[in-house]
Short mmCIF file of C-alpha atoms and ligand atoms in Angstrom, two decimals:
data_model
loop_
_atom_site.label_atom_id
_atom_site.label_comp_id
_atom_site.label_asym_id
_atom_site.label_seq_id
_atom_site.Cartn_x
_atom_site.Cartn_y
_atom_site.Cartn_z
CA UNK P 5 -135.73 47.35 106.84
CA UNK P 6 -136.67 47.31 110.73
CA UNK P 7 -136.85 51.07 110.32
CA UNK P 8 -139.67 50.87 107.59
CA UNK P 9 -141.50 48.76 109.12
CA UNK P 10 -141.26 50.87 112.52
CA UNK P 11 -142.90 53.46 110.57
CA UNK P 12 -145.26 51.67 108.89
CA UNK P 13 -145.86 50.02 112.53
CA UNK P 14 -146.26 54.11 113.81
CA UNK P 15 -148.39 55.46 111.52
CA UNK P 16 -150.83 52.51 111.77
CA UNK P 17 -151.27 52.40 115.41
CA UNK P 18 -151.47 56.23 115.42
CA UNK P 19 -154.84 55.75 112.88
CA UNK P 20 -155.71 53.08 115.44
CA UNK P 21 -154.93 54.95 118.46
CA UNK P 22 -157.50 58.05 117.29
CA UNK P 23 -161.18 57.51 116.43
CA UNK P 24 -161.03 59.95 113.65
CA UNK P 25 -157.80 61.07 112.75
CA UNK P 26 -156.76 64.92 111.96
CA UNK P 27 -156.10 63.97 108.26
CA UNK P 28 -158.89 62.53 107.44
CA UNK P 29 -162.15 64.99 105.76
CA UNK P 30 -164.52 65.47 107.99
CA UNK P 31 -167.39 63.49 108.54
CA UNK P 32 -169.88 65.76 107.35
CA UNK P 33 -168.54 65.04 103.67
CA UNK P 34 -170.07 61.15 104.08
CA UNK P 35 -173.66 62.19 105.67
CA UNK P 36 -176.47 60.51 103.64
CA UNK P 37 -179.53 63.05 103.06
CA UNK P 38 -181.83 62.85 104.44
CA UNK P 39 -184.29 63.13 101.50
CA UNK P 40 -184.56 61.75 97.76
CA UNK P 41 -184.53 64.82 95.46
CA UNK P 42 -187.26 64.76 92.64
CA UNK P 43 -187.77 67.21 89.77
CA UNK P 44 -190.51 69.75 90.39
CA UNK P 45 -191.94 68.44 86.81
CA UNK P 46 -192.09 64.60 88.39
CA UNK P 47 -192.88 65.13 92.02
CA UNK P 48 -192.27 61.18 94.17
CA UNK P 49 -195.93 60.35 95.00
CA UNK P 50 -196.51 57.08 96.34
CA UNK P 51 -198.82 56.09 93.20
CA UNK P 52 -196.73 56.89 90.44
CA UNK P 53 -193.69 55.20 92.66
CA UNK P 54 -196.36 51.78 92.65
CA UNK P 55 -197.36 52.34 88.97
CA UNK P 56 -193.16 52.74 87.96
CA UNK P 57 -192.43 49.37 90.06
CA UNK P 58 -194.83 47.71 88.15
CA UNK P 59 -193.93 48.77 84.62
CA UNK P 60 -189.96 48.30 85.89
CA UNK P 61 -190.95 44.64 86.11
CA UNK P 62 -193.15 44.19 82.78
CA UNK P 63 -191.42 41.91 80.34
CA UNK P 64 -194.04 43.52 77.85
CA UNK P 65 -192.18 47.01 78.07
CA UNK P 66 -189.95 45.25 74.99
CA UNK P 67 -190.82 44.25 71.54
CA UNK P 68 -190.94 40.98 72.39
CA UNK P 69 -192.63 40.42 75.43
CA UNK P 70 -189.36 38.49 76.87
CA UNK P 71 -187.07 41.63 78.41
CA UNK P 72 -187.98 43.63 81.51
CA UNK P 73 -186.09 46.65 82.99
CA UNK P 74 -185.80 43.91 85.83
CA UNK P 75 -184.23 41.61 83.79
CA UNK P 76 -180.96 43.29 83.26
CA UNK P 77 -181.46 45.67 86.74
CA UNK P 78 -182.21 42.92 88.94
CA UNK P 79 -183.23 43.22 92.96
CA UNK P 80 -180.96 40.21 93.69
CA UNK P 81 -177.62 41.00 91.63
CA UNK P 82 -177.63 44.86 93.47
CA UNK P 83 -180.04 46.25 90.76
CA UNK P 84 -177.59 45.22 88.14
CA UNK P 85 -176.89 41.97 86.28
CA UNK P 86 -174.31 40.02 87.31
CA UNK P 87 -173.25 39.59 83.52
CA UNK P 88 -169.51 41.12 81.86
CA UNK P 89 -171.80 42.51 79.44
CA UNK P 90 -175.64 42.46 79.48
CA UNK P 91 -177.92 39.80 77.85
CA UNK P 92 -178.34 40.72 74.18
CA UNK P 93 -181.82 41.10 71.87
CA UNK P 94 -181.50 40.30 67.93
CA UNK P 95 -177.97 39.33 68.07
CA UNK P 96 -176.91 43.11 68.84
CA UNK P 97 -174.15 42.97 71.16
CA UNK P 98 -174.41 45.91 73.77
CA UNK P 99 -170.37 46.47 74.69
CA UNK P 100 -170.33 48.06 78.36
CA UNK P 101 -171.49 46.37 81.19
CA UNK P 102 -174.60 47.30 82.78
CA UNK P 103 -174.39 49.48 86.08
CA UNK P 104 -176.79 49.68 89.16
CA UNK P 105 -179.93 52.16 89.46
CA UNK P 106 -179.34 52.41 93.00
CA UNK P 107 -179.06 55.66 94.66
CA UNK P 108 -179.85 56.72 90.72
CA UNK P 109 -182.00 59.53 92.00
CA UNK P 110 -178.93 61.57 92.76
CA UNK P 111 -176.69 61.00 89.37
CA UNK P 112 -176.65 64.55 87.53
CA UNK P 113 -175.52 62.29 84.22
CA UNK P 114 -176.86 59.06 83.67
CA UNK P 115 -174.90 56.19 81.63
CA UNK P 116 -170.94 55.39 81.61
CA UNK P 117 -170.68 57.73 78.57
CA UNK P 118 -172.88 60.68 80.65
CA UNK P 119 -175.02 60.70 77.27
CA UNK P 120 -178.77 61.06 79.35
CA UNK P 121 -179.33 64.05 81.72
CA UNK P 122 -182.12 62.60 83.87
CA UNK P 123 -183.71 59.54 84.73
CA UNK P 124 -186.72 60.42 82.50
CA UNK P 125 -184.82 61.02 79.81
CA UNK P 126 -182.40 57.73 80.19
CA UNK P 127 -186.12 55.65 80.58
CA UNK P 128 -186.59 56.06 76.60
CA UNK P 129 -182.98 54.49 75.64
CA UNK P 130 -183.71 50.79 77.00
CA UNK P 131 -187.04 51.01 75.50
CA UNK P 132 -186.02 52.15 72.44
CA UNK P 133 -182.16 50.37 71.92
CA UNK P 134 -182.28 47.73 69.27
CA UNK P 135 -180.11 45.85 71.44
CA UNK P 136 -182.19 46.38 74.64
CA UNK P 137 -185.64 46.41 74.60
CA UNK P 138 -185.88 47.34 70.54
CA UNK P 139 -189.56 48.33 70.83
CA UNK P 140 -190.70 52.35 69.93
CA UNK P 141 -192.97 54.43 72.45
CA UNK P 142 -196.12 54.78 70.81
CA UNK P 143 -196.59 51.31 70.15
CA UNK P 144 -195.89 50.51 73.47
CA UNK P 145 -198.56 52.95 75.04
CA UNK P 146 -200.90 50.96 72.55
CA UNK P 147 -199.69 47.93 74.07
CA UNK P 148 -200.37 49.38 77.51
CA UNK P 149 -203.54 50.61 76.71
CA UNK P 150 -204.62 47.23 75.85
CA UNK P 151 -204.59 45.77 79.34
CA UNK P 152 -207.10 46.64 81.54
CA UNK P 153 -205.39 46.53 84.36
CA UNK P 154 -202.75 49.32 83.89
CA UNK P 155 -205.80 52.06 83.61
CA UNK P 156 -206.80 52.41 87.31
CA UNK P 157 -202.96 52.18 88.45
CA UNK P 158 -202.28 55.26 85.56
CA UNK P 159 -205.49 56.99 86.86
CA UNK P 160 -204.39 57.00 90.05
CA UNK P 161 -201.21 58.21 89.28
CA UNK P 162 -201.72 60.92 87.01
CA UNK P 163 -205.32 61.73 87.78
CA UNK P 164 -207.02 60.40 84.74
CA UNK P 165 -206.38 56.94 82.82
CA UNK P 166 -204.53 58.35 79.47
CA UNK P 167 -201.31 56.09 78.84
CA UNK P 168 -198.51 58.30 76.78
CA UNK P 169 -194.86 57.83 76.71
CA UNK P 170 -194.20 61.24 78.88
CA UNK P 171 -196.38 58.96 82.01
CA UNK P 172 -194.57 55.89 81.66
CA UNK P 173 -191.31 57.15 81.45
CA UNK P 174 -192.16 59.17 84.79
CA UNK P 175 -193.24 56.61 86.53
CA UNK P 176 -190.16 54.59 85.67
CA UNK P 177 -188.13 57.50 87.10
CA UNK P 178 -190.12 57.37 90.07
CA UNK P 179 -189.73 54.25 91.28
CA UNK P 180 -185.74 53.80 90.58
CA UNK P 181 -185.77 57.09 92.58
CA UNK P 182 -186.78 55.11 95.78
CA UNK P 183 -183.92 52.31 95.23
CA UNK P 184 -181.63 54.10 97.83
CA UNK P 185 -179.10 52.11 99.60
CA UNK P 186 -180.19 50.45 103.44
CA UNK P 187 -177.87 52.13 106.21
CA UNK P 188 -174.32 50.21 106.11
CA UNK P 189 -171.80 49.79 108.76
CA UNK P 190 -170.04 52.78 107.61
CA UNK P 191 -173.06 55.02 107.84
CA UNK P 192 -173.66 54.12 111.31
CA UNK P 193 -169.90 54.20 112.12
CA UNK P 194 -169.70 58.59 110.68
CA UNK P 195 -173.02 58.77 112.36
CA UNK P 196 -170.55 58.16 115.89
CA UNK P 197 -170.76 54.49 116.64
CA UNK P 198 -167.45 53.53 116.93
CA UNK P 199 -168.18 49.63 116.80
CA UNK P 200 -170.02 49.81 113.83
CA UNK P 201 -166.86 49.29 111.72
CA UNK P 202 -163.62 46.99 112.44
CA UNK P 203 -160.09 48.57 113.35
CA UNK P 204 -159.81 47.33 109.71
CA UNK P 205 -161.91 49.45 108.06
CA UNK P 206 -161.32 52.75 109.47
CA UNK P 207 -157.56 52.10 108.81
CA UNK P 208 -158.84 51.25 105.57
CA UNK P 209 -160.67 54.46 104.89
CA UNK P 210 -157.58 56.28 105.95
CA UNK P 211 -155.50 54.60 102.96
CA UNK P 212 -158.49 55.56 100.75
CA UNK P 213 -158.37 58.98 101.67
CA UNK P 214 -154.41 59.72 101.62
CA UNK P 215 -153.11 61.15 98.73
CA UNK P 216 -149.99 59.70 98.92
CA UNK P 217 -151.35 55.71 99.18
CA UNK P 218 -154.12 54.79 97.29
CA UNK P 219 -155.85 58.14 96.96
CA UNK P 220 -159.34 56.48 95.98
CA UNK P 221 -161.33 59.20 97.01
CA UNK P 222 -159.71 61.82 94.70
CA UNK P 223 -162.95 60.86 92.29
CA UNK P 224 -164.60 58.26 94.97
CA UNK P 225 -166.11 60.80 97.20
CA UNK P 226 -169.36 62.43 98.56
CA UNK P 227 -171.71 59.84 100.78
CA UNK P 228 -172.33 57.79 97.37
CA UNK P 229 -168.40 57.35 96.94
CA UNK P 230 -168.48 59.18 93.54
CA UNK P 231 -167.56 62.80 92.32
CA UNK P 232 -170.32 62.18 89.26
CA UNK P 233 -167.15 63.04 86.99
CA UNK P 234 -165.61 60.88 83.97
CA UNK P 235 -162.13 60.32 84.46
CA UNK P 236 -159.69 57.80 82.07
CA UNK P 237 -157.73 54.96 84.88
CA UNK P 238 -156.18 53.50 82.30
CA UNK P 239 -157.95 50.32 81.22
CA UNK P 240 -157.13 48.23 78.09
CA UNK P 241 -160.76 48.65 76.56
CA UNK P 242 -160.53 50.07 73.44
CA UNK P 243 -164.06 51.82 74.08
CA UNK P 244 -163.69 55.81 74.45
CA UNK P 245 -166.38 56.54 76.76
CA UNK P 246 -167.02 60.06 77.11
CA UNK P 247 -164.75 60.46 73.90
CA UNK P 248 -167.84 59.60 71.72
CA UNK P 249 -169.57 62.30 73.13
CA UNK P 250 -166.69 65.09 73.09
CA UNK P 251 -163.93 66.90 70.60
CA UNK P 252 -161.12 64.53 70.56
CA UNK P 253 -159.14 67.52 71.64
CA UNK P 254 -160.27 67.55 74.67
CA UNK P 255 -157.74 64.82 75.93
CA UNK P 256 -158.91 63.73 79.22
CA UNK P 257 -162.29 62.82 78.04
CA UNK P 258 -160.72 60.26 76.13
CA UNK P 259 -161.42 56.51 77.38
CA UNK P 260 -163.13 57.92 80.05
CA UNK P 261 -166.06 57.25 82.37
CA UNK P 262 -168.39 57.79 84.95
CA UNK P 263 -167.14 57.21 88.37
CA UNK P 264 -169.32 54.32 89.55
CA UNK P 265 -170.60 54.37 93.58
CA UNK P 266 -168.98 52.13 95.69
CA UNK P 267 -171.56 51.17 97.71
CA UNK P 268 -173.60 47.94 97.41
CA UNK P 269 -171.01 46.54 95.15
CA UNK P 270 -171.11 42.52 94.40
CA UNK P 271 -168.57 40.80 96.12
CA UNK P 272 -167.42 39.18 93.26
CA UNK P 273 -168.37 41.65 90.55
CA UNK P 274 -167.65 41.77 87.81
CA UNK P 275 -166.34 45.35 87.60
CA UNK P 276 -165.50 47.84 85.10
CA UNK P 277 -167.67 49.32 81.75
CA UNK P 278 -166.23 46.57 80.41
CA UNK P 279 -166.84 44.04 83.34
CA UNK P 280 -162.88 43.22 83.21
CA UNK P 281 -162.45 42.65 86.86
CA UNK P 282 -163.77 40.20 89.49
CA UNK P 283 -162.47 40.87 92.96
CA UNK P 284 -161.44 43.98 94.58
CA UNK P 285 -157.42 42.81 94.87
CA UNK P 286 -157.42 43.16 91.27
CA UNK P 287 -158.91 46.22 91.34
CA UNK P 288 -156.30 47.73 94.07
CA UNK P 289 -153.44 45.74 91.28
CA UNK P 290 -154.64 47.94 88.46
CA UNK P 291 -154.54 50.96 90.51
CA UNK P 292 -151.23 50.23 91.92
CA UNK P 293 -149.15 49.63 89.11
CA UNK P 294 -151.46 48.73 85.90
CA UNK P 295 -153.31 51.85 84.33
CA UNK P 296 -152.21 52.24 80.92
CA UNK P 297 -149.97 55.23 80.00
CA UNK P 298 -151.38 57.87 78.39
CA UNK P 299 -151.93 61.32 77.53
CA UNK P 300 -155.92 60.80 78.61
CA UNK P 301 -155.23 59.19 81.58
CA UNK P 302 -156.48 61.55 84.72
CA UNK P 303 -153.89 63.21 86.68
CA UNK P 304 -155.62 61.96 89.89
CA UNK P 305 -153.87 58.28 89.09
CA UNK P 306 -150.47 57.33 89.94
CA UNK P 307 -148.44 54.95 91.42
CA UNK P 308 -148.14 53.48 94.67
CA UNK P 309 -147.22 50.52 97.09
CA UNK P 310 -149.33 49.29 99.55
CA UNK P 311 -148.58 46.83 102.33
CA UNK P 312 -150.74 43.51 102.58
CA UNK P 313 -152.18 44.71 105.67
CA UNK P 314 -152.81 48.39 103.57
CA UNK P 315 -154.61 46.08 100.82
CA UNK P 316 -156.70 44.04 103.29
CA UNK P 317 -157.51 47.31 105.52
CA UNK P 318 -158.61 48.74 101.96
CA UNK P 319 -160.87 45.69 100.81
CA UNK P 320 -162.10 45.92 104.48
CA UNK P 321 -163.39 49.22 103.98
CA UNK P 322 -164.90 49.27 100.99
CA UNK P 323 -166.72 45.87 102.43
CA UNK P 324 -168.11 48.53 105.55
CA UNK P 325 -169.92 50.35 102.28
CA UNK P 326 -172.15 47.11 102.20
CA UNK P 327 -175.97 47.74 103.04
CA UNK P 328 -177.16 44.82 101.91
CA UNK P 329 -180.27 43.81 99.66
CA UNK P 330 -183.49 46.33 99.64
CA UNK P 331 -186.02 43.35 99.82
CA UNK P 332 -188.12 44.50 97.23
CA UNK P 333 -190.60 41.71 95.28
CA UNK P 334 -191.44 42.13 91.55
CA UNK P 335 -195.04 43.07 91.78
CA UNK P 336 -198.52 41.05 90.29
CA UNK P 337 -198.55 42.00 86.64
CA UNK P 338 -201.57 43.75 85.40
CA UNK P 339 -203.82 41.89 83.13
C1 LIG K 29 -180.35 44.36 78.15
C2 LIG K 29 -180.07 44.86 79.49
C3 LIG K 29 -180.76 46.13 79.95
C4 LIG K 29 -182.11 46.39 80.03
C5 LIG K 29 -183.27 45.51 79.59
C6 LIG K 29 -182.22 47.69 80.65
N1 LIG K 29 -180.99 48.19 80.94
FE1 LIG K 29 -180.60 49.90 81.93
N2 LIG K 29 -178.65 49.74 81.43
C7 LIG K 29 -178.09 48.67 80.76
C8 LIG K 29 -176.74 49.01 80.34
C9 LIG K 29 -175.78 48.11 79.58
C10 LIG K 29 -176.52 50.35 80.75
C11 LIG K 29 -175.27 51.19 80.51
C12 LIG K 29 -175.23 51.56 79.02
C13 LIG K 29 -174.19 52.59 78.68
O1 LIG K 29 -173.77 53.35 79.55
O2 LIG K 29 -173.78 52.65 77.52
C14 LIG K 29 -177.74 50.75 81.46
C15 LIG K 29 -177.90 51.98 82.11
C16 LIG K 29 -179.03 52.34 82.83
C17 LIG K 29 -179.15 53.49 83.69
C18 LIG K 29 -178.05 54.50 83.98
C19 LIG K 29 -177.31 54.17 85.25
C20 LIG K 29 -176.10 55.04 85.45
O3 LIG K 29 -175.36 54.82 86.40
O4 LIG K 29 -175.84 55.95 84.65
C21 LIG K 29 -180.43 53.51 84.17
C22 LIG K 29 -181.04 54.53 85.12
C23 LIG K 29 -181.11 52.39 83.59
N3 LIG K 29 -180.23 51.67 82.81
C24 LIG K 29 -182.46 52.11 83.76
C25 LIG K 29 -183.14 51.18 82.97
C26 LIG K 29 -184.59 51.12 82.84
C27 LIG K 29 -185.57 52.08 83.49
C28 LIG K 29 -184.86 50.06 82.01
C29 LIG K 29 -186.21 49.60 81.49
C30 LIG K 29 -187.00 50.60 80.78
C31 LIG K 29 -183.57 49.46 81.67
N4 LIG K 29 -182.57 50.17 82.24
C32 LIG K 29 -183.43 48.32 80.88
C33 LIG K 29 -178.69 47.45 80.54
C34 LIG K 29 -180.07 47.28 80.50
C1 LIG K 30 -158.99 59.14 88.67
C2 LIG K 30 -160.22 58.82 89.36
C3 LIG K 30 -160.26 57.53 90.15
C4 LIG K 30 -159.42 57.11 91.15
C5 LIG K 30 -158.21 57.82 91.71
C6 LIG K 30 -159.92 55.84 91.59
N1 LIG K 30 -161.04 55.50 90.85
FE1 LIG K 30 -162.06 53.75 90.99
N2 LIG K 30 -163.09 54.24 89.30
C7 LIG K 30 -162.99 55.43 88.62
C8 LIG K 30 -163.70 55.31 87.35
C9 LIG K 30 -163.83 56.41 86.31
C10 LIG K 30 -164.19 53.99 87.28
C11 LIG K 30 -164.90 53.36 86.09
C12 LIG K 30 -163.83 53.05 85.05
C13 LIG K 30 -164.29 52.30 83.83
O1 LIG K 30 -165.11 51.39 83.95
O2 LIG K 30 -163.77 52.63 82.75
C14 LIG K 30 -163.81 53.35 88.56
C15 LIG K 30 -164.17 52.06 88.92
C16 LIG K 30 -163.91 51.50 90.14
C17 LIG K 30 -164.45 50.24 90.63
C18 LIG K 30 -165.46 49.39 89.89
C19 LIG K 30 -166.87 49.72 90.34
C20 LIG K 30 -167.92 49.16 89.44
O3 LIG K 30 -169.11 49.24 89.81
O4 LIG K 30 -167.60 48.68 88.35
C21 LIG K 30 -163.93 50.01 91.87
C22 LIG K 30 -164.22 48.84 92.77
C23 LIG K 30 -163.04 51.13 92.16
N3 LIG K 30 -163.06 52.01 91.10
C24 LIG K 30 -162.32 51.27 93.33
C25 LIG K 30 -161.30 52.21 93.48
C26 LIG K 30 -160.30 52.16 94.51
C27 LIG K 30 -160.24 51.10 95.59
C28 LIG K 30 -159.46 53.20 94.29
C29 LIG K 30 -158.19 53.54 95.03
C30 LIG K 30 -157.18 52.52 95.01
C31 LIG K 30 -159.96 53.92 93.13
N4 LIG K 30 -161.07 53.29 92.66
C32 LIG K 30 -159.36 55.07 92.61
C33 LIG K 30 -162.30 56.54 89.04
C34 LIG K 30 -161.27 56.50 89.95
#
């Protein structure tokens, strides 16, 4: 027993000891860009950016006048809803919880399932979902068309004042492009301030790193804390994810999803596609010991033990991820 916990004792004051231990990846691999990447068929001007803010925030984007993009993406819940599943319309329940559109400009597949390709694309499924927004396109450029005071913020977005589906969806790409995460501890910390983080954290981010403890960054990687890929951890929902999109032979796709950022997250969730967890220690439980058996479930998840120092180090860390709220107002509507 004294000789375990000699180790343990060893190994964590030799992460202490060093500001950036030899096993850990190099800091490179966390580096935010240093620009927001836009299609070269929707370039980010400032006036389509204003226009998309505007119609992000429009209750009148749904068929009844009562559901904004806002209203389940919400400025203060991180851009998401705070809700284990979303708010329904017409008694159609939606089953997966809804995720942020932070940092969104960078996702190369767009909802848990991956079933959008890009941001102008994902704009029509809201709009269009019975159980969202249940309204169609061209009635809602008729809508639009009907208040004045959309024409001069379309004109000066697209040049002239003609309100189609192709413009608003831009502009609604546009402006979630620009919700990018505020600089967080851990930025400044791989950007060589050693301060900027507690000795808790960086031991922290060494158990997320090592394969043989919690090995979180085997799919939470890159500066977002995702690897973009759909992987099954083994939760009871009986939902199969990127299954419904898929062969069923193809066995890891099965129950799986979309690796979710781990930046910004709420503090007390909830977590999950199915919103099934509320803190981050029983997050660490399922990974530890709880991921359901099964032939789908990714080869990147296995057992382990962690200390409770391990466990508080980890929580710690993830914490250092935290940027904080963007500050951003819902705008005048137009009338
Ligand atoms: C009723 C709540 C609700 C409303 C209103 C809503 N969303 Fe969502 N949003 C969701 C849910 C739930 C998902 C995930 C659905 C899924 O993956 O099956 C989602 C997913 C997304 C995603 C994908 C994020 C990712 O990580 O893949 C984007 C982007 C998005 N919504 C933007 C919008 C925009 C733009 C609007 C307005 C036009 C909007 N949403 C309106 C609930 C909502
Ligand atoms: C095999 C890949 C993989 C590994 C390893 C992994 N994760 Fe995840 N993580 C995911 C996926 C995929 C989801 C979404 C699962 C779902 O909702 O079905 C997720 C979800 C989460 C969430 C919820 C985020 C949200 O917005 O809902 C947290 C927190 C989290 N993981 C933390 C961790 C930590 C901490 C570790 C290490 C102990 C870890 N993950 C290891 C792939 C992984």
């Amino acid at each position: 027993m004294w000789f375990r916990s000699f180790i343990l004792m060893a190994s964590t004051l030799m992460v202490m000891g060093s500001a950036w231990s030899a096993e850990l990846p190099a800091r490179e691999k966390f580096k935010r860009p240093d620009s927001i990447p836009a299609p070269t068929s929707n370039p980010l001007t400032p006036e389509k950016i204003t226009l998309g803010k505007t119609l992000f925030f429009d209750a009148r984007l749904s068929r009844t006048g009562e559901m904004a993009c806002a209203t389940c993406h919400a400025p203060d819940k991180r851009w998401s809803d705070g809700r284990i599943l979303p708010l329904q319309a017409d008694g159609v329940k939606n089953a997966r919880r809804t995720p942020t559109v932070l940092n969104s400009a960078w996702l190369s597949t767009l909802m848990w399932d991956g079933r959008a390709g890009t941001l102008e694309v994902q704009a029509v499924l809201p709009i269009t979902t019975v159980h969202e927004m249940n309204f169609d396109l061209a009635s809602l450029a008729n809508r639009l068309n009907q208040i004045q005071g959309y024409r001069p913020l379309f004109a000066q977005a697209f040049g002239n004042d003609t309100i189609n589906p192709e413009r608003i969806t831009q502009a609604l790409a546009s402006f979630q492009r620009t919700l990018v995460s505020n600089q967080a501890p851990f930025d400044q910390w791989i950007n060589g301030d050693e301060q900027a983080i507690s000795e808790e954290a960086k031991r922290g981010f060494a158990v997320f790193n090592d394969k043989n403890k919690a090995n979180c960054a085997a799919c939470h990687s890159s500066w977002r804390f995702t690897d973009d890929g759909f992987h099954d951890i083994g939760l009871a929902s009986a939902d199969l994810g990127r299954g419904t999109r898929v062969p069923a032979e193809v066995t890891l796709m099965q129950y799986a999803f979309k690796t979710p950022s781990l930046r910004d997250l709420p503090i007390s969730g909830p977590y999950m596609h199915d919103g099934s967890m509320h803190d981050l220690k029983t997050v660490i439980r399922h990974y530890k010991s709880e991921a359901i058996q099964r032939p789908s479930l990714s080869t990147d998840m296995h057992q382990f033990e962690l200390s409770e120092l391990e466990e508080s180090d980890l929580i710690a860390f993830i914490k250092s991820l935290d940027g904080g709220p963007l500050g951003i107002q819902a705008p005048a509507m137009p009338q």
